[in-house]
Every structure is written in C-alpha cells, then in structure tokens.
C-alpha cells in the first residue's frame, strides 16, 4: 500500500513538473516568435507586447522571478539603443489594470516619475487586491512622499493594510530618511506600536520609528521601555530610542530627551538577562561598526549635551552587574573602547569576575581582547 501511494505521489509530481515545463516552453515560444523580428523593423507597440508577455511570469515575494524568459526578453528590448524605454501615461495607466500581477508591477516601473504618472500609479495602488503587487508599488513610490502628497497618503493607508508584509514595507518607507518630516508619520508609528495585531510589526515600528527623530515619539519610548515584561518589544523600542539621538551609521538625529531617557533606562535597577538588551549595548563602538568618523564629528557638533564620561560611567555599571546577560556586558565593553576607555578603566572591570564561571569567562575574554588592542 505504501509503495502504491509513493508511486501515485511520484506520478503526480512528474505530472506537475511536466505541466510547468509545458507552460514555460509555450511562453518561450511566444516570446521567441516576437523577438524574431529585428528591433529596427519591429512594429509600433513592441514595448507594450514585451510587458504583456510578463503575464507568464510568477512572483517571488513582490518581485518578478528573475529567471522568467519574458522578463529577460523585456530587458533585452530595453537594452537596445534607441526606441522608447518608458510607457506613456495613457498606455501605462491601461496596463496597470491588466489581470496579471507581473504586468501591473512592470508597467508601474516603466511609467514616468512625473506627477501625472505617479498619481496614476497611486490611484491604482490604492485599489490593488494582490498584497505582493501593493508591496511592489510601495517600494517603487517609497521616496516620493515628501514630493507628492498622494504618495504619502498611500503609504500611511498601507500601514493599516490587512496583510502584515504590506504594513511592514510601508513602515520602511515611512521611516526612510527621504520621507523625514512627512505629516502624520510619527502619529502612525505610535498607532502601530499601540494597536497593530501582529507583534512583529509592532516591534518593527518601535525599532524603525526612532529614525524619524520626531519629539512626539519620546513619550512612546518612555512608556515601552519602562519595563521588559515583553522582552522583544522592549528591545526593539530601546533600539528605536537609540536611533532618536544616535542613528548609526548616518548620525542624522540628535534628540537630547531621547539621550537622557536612554541613560536612565541603562541605569534602571534591577537589571536582568533581558534588561538592558544586548542589541543596544555596542551603540558607541564606532570602529568595529565602521562608522563614518566625519559624520560622527558633525553629529557631536549638533549634540553638545553628549557627555562621553557620563555614558562610560553608566555602561561600566552594566558591565559589573552580573544580573545582565553576558552578551550585553561584552557588547558594553565594545562601547567603552569606542568612547576611549583607558586600560586602567578596563582593568578595573575585571574585579569580581571568576574565570571558572562560563559567562564570566566570556566577559573576561572580551576585556583581555580590549586590553590587548
């Protein structure tokens, strides 16, 4: 019986593969037939037909599968010198209503960046029923929020989409440097952190929101870093809090209230394996993180309130507190080195550590490495 079932499954698999192969061959034949006409003799509408051929292509995430023959044919067409490389507003708008997801995605990409074309894409994107296609539109339009209000509205609207992946991509766009200052962005971040049904989206919003540097967010970070009851959300919000005042690697934020709150949270007692999170403890390790030292110097000019000695004192208190995770303590050592800790300061931290304890050995090894540099 088992052998018979195995045989049936095998036959079904072969049949499915054969069907896929037949579809690929059919699609290839159609495209090859169209490509047989030399580009110089191709009738008007060749670019349109190449885009329509993408109906045979599948999606991987929000992108057209790279190995699709029709996509390769389109790229070849676009690489030919001369000829149109862009769809007109009328044609692009029509192709945006095509039933094939890949056609809609590529049509949007080939439309212009002018206001009329972008507005047409947004109008279609707001009605898009396939989440992956909406994601593709989000990525395409992500940097146009500051320039075009309809795009900003579309991104904010997408942050409430039923599909978590769409909401997540909208967060990336809303918090990008290009869109800093977008009206409604900070309020949307707060709403997502407070109410999104997916914990991973809530965490992403808290981690990414700090890049906005918006003062409105400080109260939210104060609330969600007051306790580590939800360790993952707490860690994400601590990362966002750091980004509010020290956004590595661009160093383009400088919120003193966020800086003060961060030090307060690091000093908060009692500490634990989750508090403070190891992910923020190497924040000031500039050299191993390949920081742009010119940008760092410019940041220091904008942040006269930053006190390296004060930060070192707080971080050192984390290193000597064995209630914290060894990962947090070793990461903290990296920050101390980045802040210019002396060998005497590093040596003093060895006190109380036991080489016989596995966790202590890791911290001691990190200290020895720092002292040896």
Short mmCIF file of C-alpha atoms in Angstrom, two decimals:
data_model
loop_
_atom_site.label_atom_id
_atom_site.label_comp_id
_atom_site.label_asym_id
_atom_site.label_seq_id
_atom_site.Cartn_x
_atom_site.Cartn_y
_atom_site.Cartn_z
CA UNK A 1 0.00 0.00 0.00
CA UNK A 2 2.84 2.39 0.92
CA UNK A 3 4.62 1.62 -2.34
CA UNK A 4 1.43 2.30 -4.31
CA UNK A 5 0.97 5.63 -2.54
CA UNK A 6 4.57 6.52 -3.24
CA UNK A 7 4.11 5.66 -6.91
CA UNK A 8 0.95 7.78 -7.14
CA UNK A 9 2.67 10.75 -5.46
CA UNK A 10 5.62 10.37 -7.77
CA UNK A 11 3.39 10.34 -10.84
CA UNK A 12 1.55 13.42 -9.60
CA UNK A 13 4.83 15.25 -9.03
CA UNK A 14 6.07 14.32 -12.50
CA UNK A 15 2.76 15.45 -13.99
CA UNK A 16 3.00 18.82 -12.18
CA UNK A 17 6.59 19.34 -13.32
CA UNK A 18 5.61 18.44 -16.88
CA UNK A 19 2.77 20.96 -16.77
CA UNK A 20 5.10 23.71 -15.52
CA UNK A 21 7.63 22.81 -18.20
CA UNK A 22 4.96 22.91 -20.92
CA UNK A 23 3.87 26.36 -19.72
CA UNK A 24 7.46 27.61 -19.78
CA UNK A 25 8.01 26.22 -23.28
CA UNK A 26 4.77 27.79 -24.51
CA UNK A 27 5.72 31.14 -23.05
CA UNK A 28 9.20 30.91 -24.51
CA UNK A 29 7.81 30.14 -27.98
CA UNK A 30 5.51 33.14 -27.89
CA UNK A 31 8.30 35.48 -26.84
CA UNK A 32 10.83 33.97 -29.25
CA UNK A 33 8.39 34.40 -32.12
CA UNK A 34 8.02 38.07 -31.27
CA UNK A 35 11.75 38.51 -30.83
CA UNK A 36 12.43 37.06 -34.25
CA UNK A 37 11.51 40.43 -35.78
CA UNK A 38 14.64 42.66 -35.77
CA UNK A 39 14.37 45.62 -33.42
CA UNK A 40 14.89 48.08 -36.27
CA UNK A 41 11.91 46.57 -38.11
CA UNK A 42 9.68 45.98 -35.10
CA UNK A 43 6.22 47.49 -35.48
CA UNK A 44 4.95 50.11 -33.04
CA UNK A 45 3.91 48.70 -29.70
CA UNK A 46 6.81 46.29 -29.21
CA UNK A 47 7.48 47.52 -25.67
CA UNK A 48 3.83 47.08 -24.80
CA UNK A 49 3.86 43.49 -26.08
CA UNK A 50 7.01 42.71 -24.15
CA UNK A 51 5.29 43.93 -20.99
CA UNK A 52 2.16 41.93 -21.76
CA UNK A 53 4.29 38.81 -22.19
CA UNK A 54 5.11 39.07 -18.49
CA UNK A 55 1.70 37.56 -17.81
CA UNK A 56 3.50 34.21 -17.96
CA UNK A 57 5.87 35.22 -15.14
CA UNK A 58 5.44 34.32 -11.48
CA UNK A 59 6.28 36.47 -8.48
CA UNK A 60 8.78 35.76 -5.74
CA UNK A 61 7.74 37.99 -2.90
CA UNK A 62 6.91 41.30 -4.53
CA UNK A 63 9.34 40.87 -7.44
CA UNK A 64 9.05 39.12 -10.79
CA UNK A 65 11.02 35.87 -10.84
CA UNK A 66 14.36 36.80 -12.36
CA UNK A 67 14.63 33.65 -14.49
CA UNK A 68 11.35 34.27 -16.32
CA UNK A 69 12.10 34.23 -20.05
CA UNK A 70 9.65 37.04 -20.78
CA UNK A 71 11.43 39.29 -18.27
CA UNK A 72 14.76 38.57 -19.92
CA UNK A 73 13.21 39.41 -23.28
CA UNK A 74 11.95 42.72 -21.92
CA UNK A 75 15.37 43.58 -20.53
CA UNK A 76 16.90 42.78 -23.90
CA UNK A 77 14.39 45.06 -25.57
CA UNK A 78 15.16 47.88 -23.15
CA UNK A 79 18.89 47.46 -23.75
CA UNK A 80 18.57 48.08 -27.50
CA UNK A 81 19.83 51.61 -28.34
CA UNK A 82 17.10 53.99 -29.37
CA UNK A 83 13.40 53.45 -29.05
CA UNK A 84 11.11 54.11 -26.13
CA UNK A 85 12.18 52.99 -22.67
CA UNK A 86 9.15 54.43 -20.94
CA UNK A 87 5.43 53.83 -21.15
CA UNK A 88 3.19 56.78 -21.92
CA UNK A 89 0.73 57.89 -19.28
CA UNK A 90 -2.22 56.53 -21.25
CA UNK A 91 -0.63 53.17 -22.02
CA UNK A 92 0.84 52.74 -18.56
CA UNK A 93 -2.49 53.54 -16.94
CA UNK A 94 -4.19 50.93 -19.11
CA UNK A 95 -1.58 48.26 -18.32
CA UNK A 96 -1.96 48.95 -14.61
CA UNK A 97 -5.42 47.37 -14.90
CA UNK A 98 -4.12 44.19 -16.55
CA UNK A 99 -5.14 40.96 -14.85
CA UNK A 100 -1.57 39.66 -14.49
CA UNK A 101 0.31 40.83 -11.36
CA UNK A 102 3.68 40.86 -13.12
CA UNK A 103 2.31 43.09 -15.88
CA UNK A 104 0.96 45.60 -13.38
CA UNK A 105 4.24 45.69 -11.48
CA UNK A 106 6.40 46.24 -14.55
CA UNK A 107 4.01 48.75 -16.08
CA UNK A 108 4.35 50.93 -12.99
CA UNK A 109 8.14 50.68 -13.15
CA UNK A 110 8.20 51.76 -16.79
CA UNK A 111 5.98 54.78 -16.30
CA UNK A 112 7.50 58.20 -15.77
CA UNK A 113 8.36 59.85 -12.47
CA UNK A 114 6.26 62.91 -13.29
CA UNK A 115 3.35 63.89 -11.08
CA UNK A 116 0.70 62.63 -13.50
CA UNK A 117 2.28 59.18 -13.82
CA UNK A 118 2.89 58.84 -10.11
CA UNK A 119 -0.68 59.91 -9.39
CA UNK A 120 -1.98 57.26 -11.80
CA UNK A 121 0.09 54.60 -10.06
CA UNK A 122 -1.17 55.68 -6.65
CA UNK A 123 -4.77 55.63 -7.84
CA UNK A 124 -4.33 52.04 -8.99
CA UNK A 125 -2.23 51.03 -5.97
CA UNK A 126 -4.97 52.06 -3.56
CA UNK A 127 -7.32 49.60 -5.29
CA UNK A 128 -4.76 46.80 -5.63
CA UNK A 129 -6.10 43.50 -4.31
CA UNK A 130 -2.90 41.41 -4.52
CA UNK A 131 -0.70 42.17 -1.47
CA UNK A 132 2.56 41.41 -3.30
CA UNK A 133 1.70 43.90 -6.04
CA UNK A 134 0.85 46.56 -3.48
CA UNK A 135 4.24 45.88 -1.86
CA UNK A 136 5.92 46.43 -5.22
CA UNK A 137 4.10 49.76 -5.57
CA UNK A 138 5.21 50.76 -2.06
CA UNK A 139 8.86 50.08 -2.94
CA UNK A 140 8.52 51.98 -6.21
CA UNK A 141 6.93 55.05 -4.63
CA UNK A 142 8.76 54.98 -1.30
CA UNK A 143 10.92 58.07 -1.85
CA UNK A 144 8.19 60.31 -3.26
CA UNK A 145 6.29 61.12 -0.06
CA UNK A 146 7.89 64.49 0.52
CA UNK A 147 7.28 65.47 -3.11
CA UNK A 148 3.78 64.11 -3.62
CA UNK A 149 1.03 64.22 -1.00
CA UNK A 150 -0.96 61.38 -2.66
CA UNK A 151 2.02 59.06 -2.20
CA UNK A 152 2.28 60.00 1.48
CA UNK A 153 -1.42 59.24 1.93
CA UNK A 154 -0.97 55.90 0.16
CA UNK A 155 1.89 54.86 2.45
CA UNK A 156 0.04 55.87 5.60
CA UNK A 157 -3.00 53.97 4.36
CA UNK A 158 -0.85 50.92 3.58
CA UNK A 159 0.35 50.88 7.18
CA UNK A 160 -3.18 49.72 8.07
CA UNK A 161 -3.42 47.07 5.34
CA UNK A 162 -4.78 43.64 6.40
CA UNK A 163 -1.55 41.93 5.26
CA UNK A 164 1.35 42.19 7.71
CA UNK A 165 4.01 42.18 4.97
CA UNK A 166 2.39 45.22 3.37
CA UNK A 167 2.28 47.04 6.70
CA UNK A 168 5.92 46.16 7.31
CA UNK A 169 7.06 47.52 3.95
CA UNK A 170 5.08 50.71 4.47
CA UNK A 171 6.94 51.19 7.76
CA UNK A 172 10.28 51.00 5.97
CA UNK A 173 9.12 53.67 3.55
CA UNK A 174 7.54 55.94 6.16
CA UNK A 175 10.71 55.93 8.28
CA UNK A 176 13.19 56.42 5.43
CA UNK A 177 15.41 59.50 5.50
CA UNK A 178 13.83 60.72 2.27
CA UNK A 179 10.46 60.97 3.99
CA UNK A 180 11.50 62.52 7.27
CA UNK A 181 9.08 65.21 8.25
CA UNK A 182 6.18 63.60 6.40
CA UNK A 183 2.96 64.78 8.07
CA UNK A 184 1.31 62.03 10.09
CA UNK A 185 4.33 59.72 10.16
CA UNK A 186 5.05 59.87 13.90
CA UNK A 187 1.38 59.52 14.80
CA UNK A 188 1.14 56.46 12.56
CA UNK A 189 4.19 54.88 14.24
CA UNK A 190 2.62 55.36 17.65
CA UNK A 191 -0.69 53.88 16.48
CA UNK A 192 1.05 50.80 15.08
CA UNK A 193 3.10 50.22 18.22
CA UNK A 194 -0.03 50.52 20.32
CA UNK A 195 -2.55 48.60 18.23
CA UNK A 196 -1.14 46.51 15.39
CA UNK A 197 -2.37 42.90 15.71
CA UNK A 198 1.00 41.43 14.65
CA UNK A 199 3.71 41.58 17.35
CA UNK A 200 6.47 41.57 14.73
CA UNK A 201 5.01 44.68 13.07
CA UNK A 202 4.72 46.40 16.44
CA UNK A 203 8.37 45.63 17.12
CA UNK A 204 9.42 46.89 13.69
CA UNK A 205 7.52 50.14 14.19
CA UNK A 206 9.20 50.74 17.54
CA UNK A 207 12.66 49.97 16.19
CA UNK A 208 12.29 51.99 12.99
CA UNK A 209 10.32 54.92 14.35
CA UNK A 210 13.30 56.45 16.09
CA UNK A 211 14.90 57.23 12.73
CA UNK A 212 12.31 59.96 12.30
CA UNK A 213 13.82 61.85 15.23
CA UNK A 214 10.38 63.28 15.98
CA UNK A 215 10.00 64.67 19.54
CA UNK A 216 6.45 63.30 19.55
CA UNK A 217 7.89 59.78 19.88
CA UNK A 218 9.80 60.27 23.13
CA UNK A 219 6.75 59.67 25.32
CA UNK A 220 6.03 56.44 23.46
CA UNK A 221 9.57 55.22 24.04
CA UNK A 222 9.35 56.16 27.70
CA UNK A 223 6.23 54.02 28.03
CA UNK A 224 7.50 50.97 26.19
CA UNK A 225 10.97 50.88 27.76
CA UNK A 226 9.74 51.30 31.32
CA UNK A 227 9.58 47.52 31.73
CA UNK A 228 10.91 44.44 29.98
CA UNK A 229 7.69 42.48 30.53
CA UNK A 230 7.60 41.96 26.76
CA UNK A 231 11.34 41.42 26.16
CA UNK A 232 11.23 41.55 22.37
CA UNK A 233 9.13 44.71 22.17
CA UNK A 234 11.24 46.28 24.90
CA UNK A 235 14.47 45.54 23.00
CA UNK A 236 13.03 46.89 19.75
CA UNK A 237 11.91 50.09 21.45
CA UNK A 238 15.33 50.52 23.04
CA UNK A 239 16.81 50.29 19.54
CA UNK A 240 14.37 52.93 18.34
CA UNK A 241 15.22 55.11 21.31
CA UNK A 242 18.91 54.99 20.37
CA UNK A 243 18.04 55.92 16.78
CA UNK A 244 16.28 59.03 18.10
CA UNK A 245 19.58 60.56 19.16
CA UNK A 246 22.37 58.48 17.59
CA UNK A 247 21.22 56.97 14.31
CA UNK A 248 24.16 54.86 13.13
CA UNK A 249 25.65 54.98 10.54
CA UNK A 250 24.33 58.30 9.24
CA UNK A 251 24.20 60.10 12.61
CA UNK A 252 21.40 62.36 11.41
CA UNK A 253 19.34 62.58 14.60
CA UNK A 254 20.12 64.39 17.84
CA UNK A 255 17.35 64.27 20.43
CA UNK A 256 18.60 65.23 23.88
CA UNK A 257 15.42 63.97 25.64
CA UNK A 258 15.92 60.57 23.98
CA UNK A 259 19.57 60.54 25.07
CA UNK A 260 18.63 61.30 28.68
CA UNK A 261 15.94 58.62 28.63
CA UNK A 262 18.39 56.07 27.22
CA UNK A 263 20.89 56.63 30.03
CA UNK A 264 18.07 56.44 32.55
CA UNK A 265 16.98 53.09 31.14
CA UNK A 266 20.52 51.68 31.18
CA UNK A 267 20.89 52.66 34.82
CA UNK A 268 17.49 51.28 35.82
CA UNK A 269 17.50 48.60 38.53
CA UNK A 270 17.07 45.72 38.91
CA UNK A 271 18.72 44.54 35.73
CA UNK A 272 18.12 41.13 34.18
CA UNK A 273 19.03 38.88 31.26
CA UNK A 274 16.73 41.00 29.10
CA UNK A 275 17.36 44.42 30.60
CA UNK A 276 19.23 46.20 29.18
CA UNK A 277 19.11 44.37 25.82
CA UNK A 278 22.44 43.34 24.34
CA UNK A 279 21.44 44.80 20.96
CA UNK A 280 21.92 48.42 22.11
CA UNK A 281 24.98 47.99 24.28
CA UNK A 282 27.52 48.32 21.45
CA UNK A 283 25.95 51.58 20.27
CA UNK A 284 29.16 53.57 20.72
CA UNK A 285 31.54 51.00 19.25
CA UNK A 286 32.35 53.12 16.23
CA UNK A 287 35.47 51.42 14.99
CA UNK A 288 34.20 47.84 14.78
CA UNK A 289 30.96 49.17 13.27
CA UNK A 290 32.83 51.02 10.51
CA UNK A 291 31.33 54.38 11.38
CA UNK A 292 31.92 57.41 9.20
CA UNK A 293 34.08 59.43 11.56
CA UNK A 294 33.44 62.67 9.69
CA UNK A 295 29.68 62.22 10.15
CA UNK A 296 30.30 61.31 13.78
CA UNK A 297 32.28 64.52 14.31
CA UNK A 298 29.47 66.53 12.71
CA UNK A 299 26.96 64.80 15.00
CA UNK A 300 28.98 65.77 18.08
CA UNK A 301 28.73 69.39 16.99
CA UNK A 302 24.94 69.06 16.95
CA UNK A 303 24.87 67.21 20.27
CA UNK A 304 26.82 69.34 22.78
CA UNK A 305 24.85 67.66 25.57
CA UNK A 306 26.52 64.30 24.86
CA UNK A 307 28.87 63.52 27.76
CA UNK A 308 31.19 60.60 27.00
CA UNK A 309 32.34 60.37 30.62
CA UNK A 310 28.75 60.13 31.84
CA UNK A 311 27.94 57.46 29.26
CA UNK A 312 31.03 55.46 30.24
CA UNK A 313 30.02 55.51 33.90
CA UNK A 314 26.57 54.13 33.13
CA UNK A 315 27.91 51.50 30.74
CA UNK A 316 30.55 50.41 33.25
CA UNK A 317 27.79 49.84 35.81
CA UNK A 318 26.16 47.43 33.36
CA UNK A 319 29.41 45.52 32.84
CA UNK A 320 29.92 44.86 36.55
CA UNK A 321 26.30 43.82 37.10
CA UNK A 322 26.20 40.04 36.67
CA UNK A 323 22.40 40.08 36.57
CA UNK A 324 22.68 41.29 32.98
CA UNK A 325 23.36 38.86 30.15
CA UNK A 326 26.97 38.17 29.23
CA UNK A 327 26.14 39.31 25.70
CA UNK A 328 25.04 42.72 27.00
CA UNK A 329 28.18 43.02 29.09
CA UNK A 330 30.57 42.08 26.29
CA UNK A 331 28.81 44.46 23.90
CA UNK A 332 29.10 47.19 26.53
CA UNK A 333 32.86 46.68 26.59
CA UNK A 334 32.92 47.49 22.87
CA UNK A 335 31.16 50.77 23.58
CA UNK A 336 33.63 51.63 26.32
CA UNK A 337 36.51 51.11 23.92
CA UNK A 338 34.75 53.24 21.32
CA UNK A 339 34.32 56.00 23.90
CA UNK A 340 38.02 55.96 24.68
CA UNK A 341 38.20 53.95 27.91
CA UNK A 342 41.72 53.73 29.31
CA UNK A 343 43.47 50.46 30.09
CA UNK A 344 43.18 51.30 33.77
CA UNK A 345 39.41 51.69 33.43
CA UNK A 346 39.12 48.39 31.58
CA UNK A 347 41.38 46.55 34.02
CA UNK A 348 39.28 47.73 36.97
CA UNK A 349 36.25 45.98 35.46
CA UNK A 350 37.89 42.57 35.91
CA UNK A 351 37.32 42.72 39.65
CA UNK A 352 34.68 40.29 40.84
CA UNK A 353 34.84 38.09 37.78
CA UNK A 354 35.57 34.38 38.14
CA UNK A 355 37.45 32.60 35.38
CA UNK A 356 35.75 29.39 36.48
CA UNK A 357 32.31 30.72 35.57
CA UNK A 358 31.41 30.16 31.87
CA UNK A 359 29.62 33.51 31.49
CA UNK A 360 32.37 35.35 33.35
CA UNK A 361 34.98 33.79 31.08
CA UNK A 362 33.32 35.35 28.04
CA UNK A 363 33.37 38.80 29.63
CA UNK A 364 36.96 38.38 30.78
CA UNK A 365 37.99 37.27 27.30
CA UNK A 366 36.41 40.42 25.87
CA UNK A 367 38.20 42.58 28.40
CA UNK A 368 41.51 40.85 27.67
CA UNK A 369 40.98 41.42 23.95
CA UNK A 370 40.26 45.11 24.56
CA UNK A 371 43.32 45.45 26.77
CA UNK A 372 45.48 43.76 24.17
CA UNK A 373 44.50 46.14 21.37
#
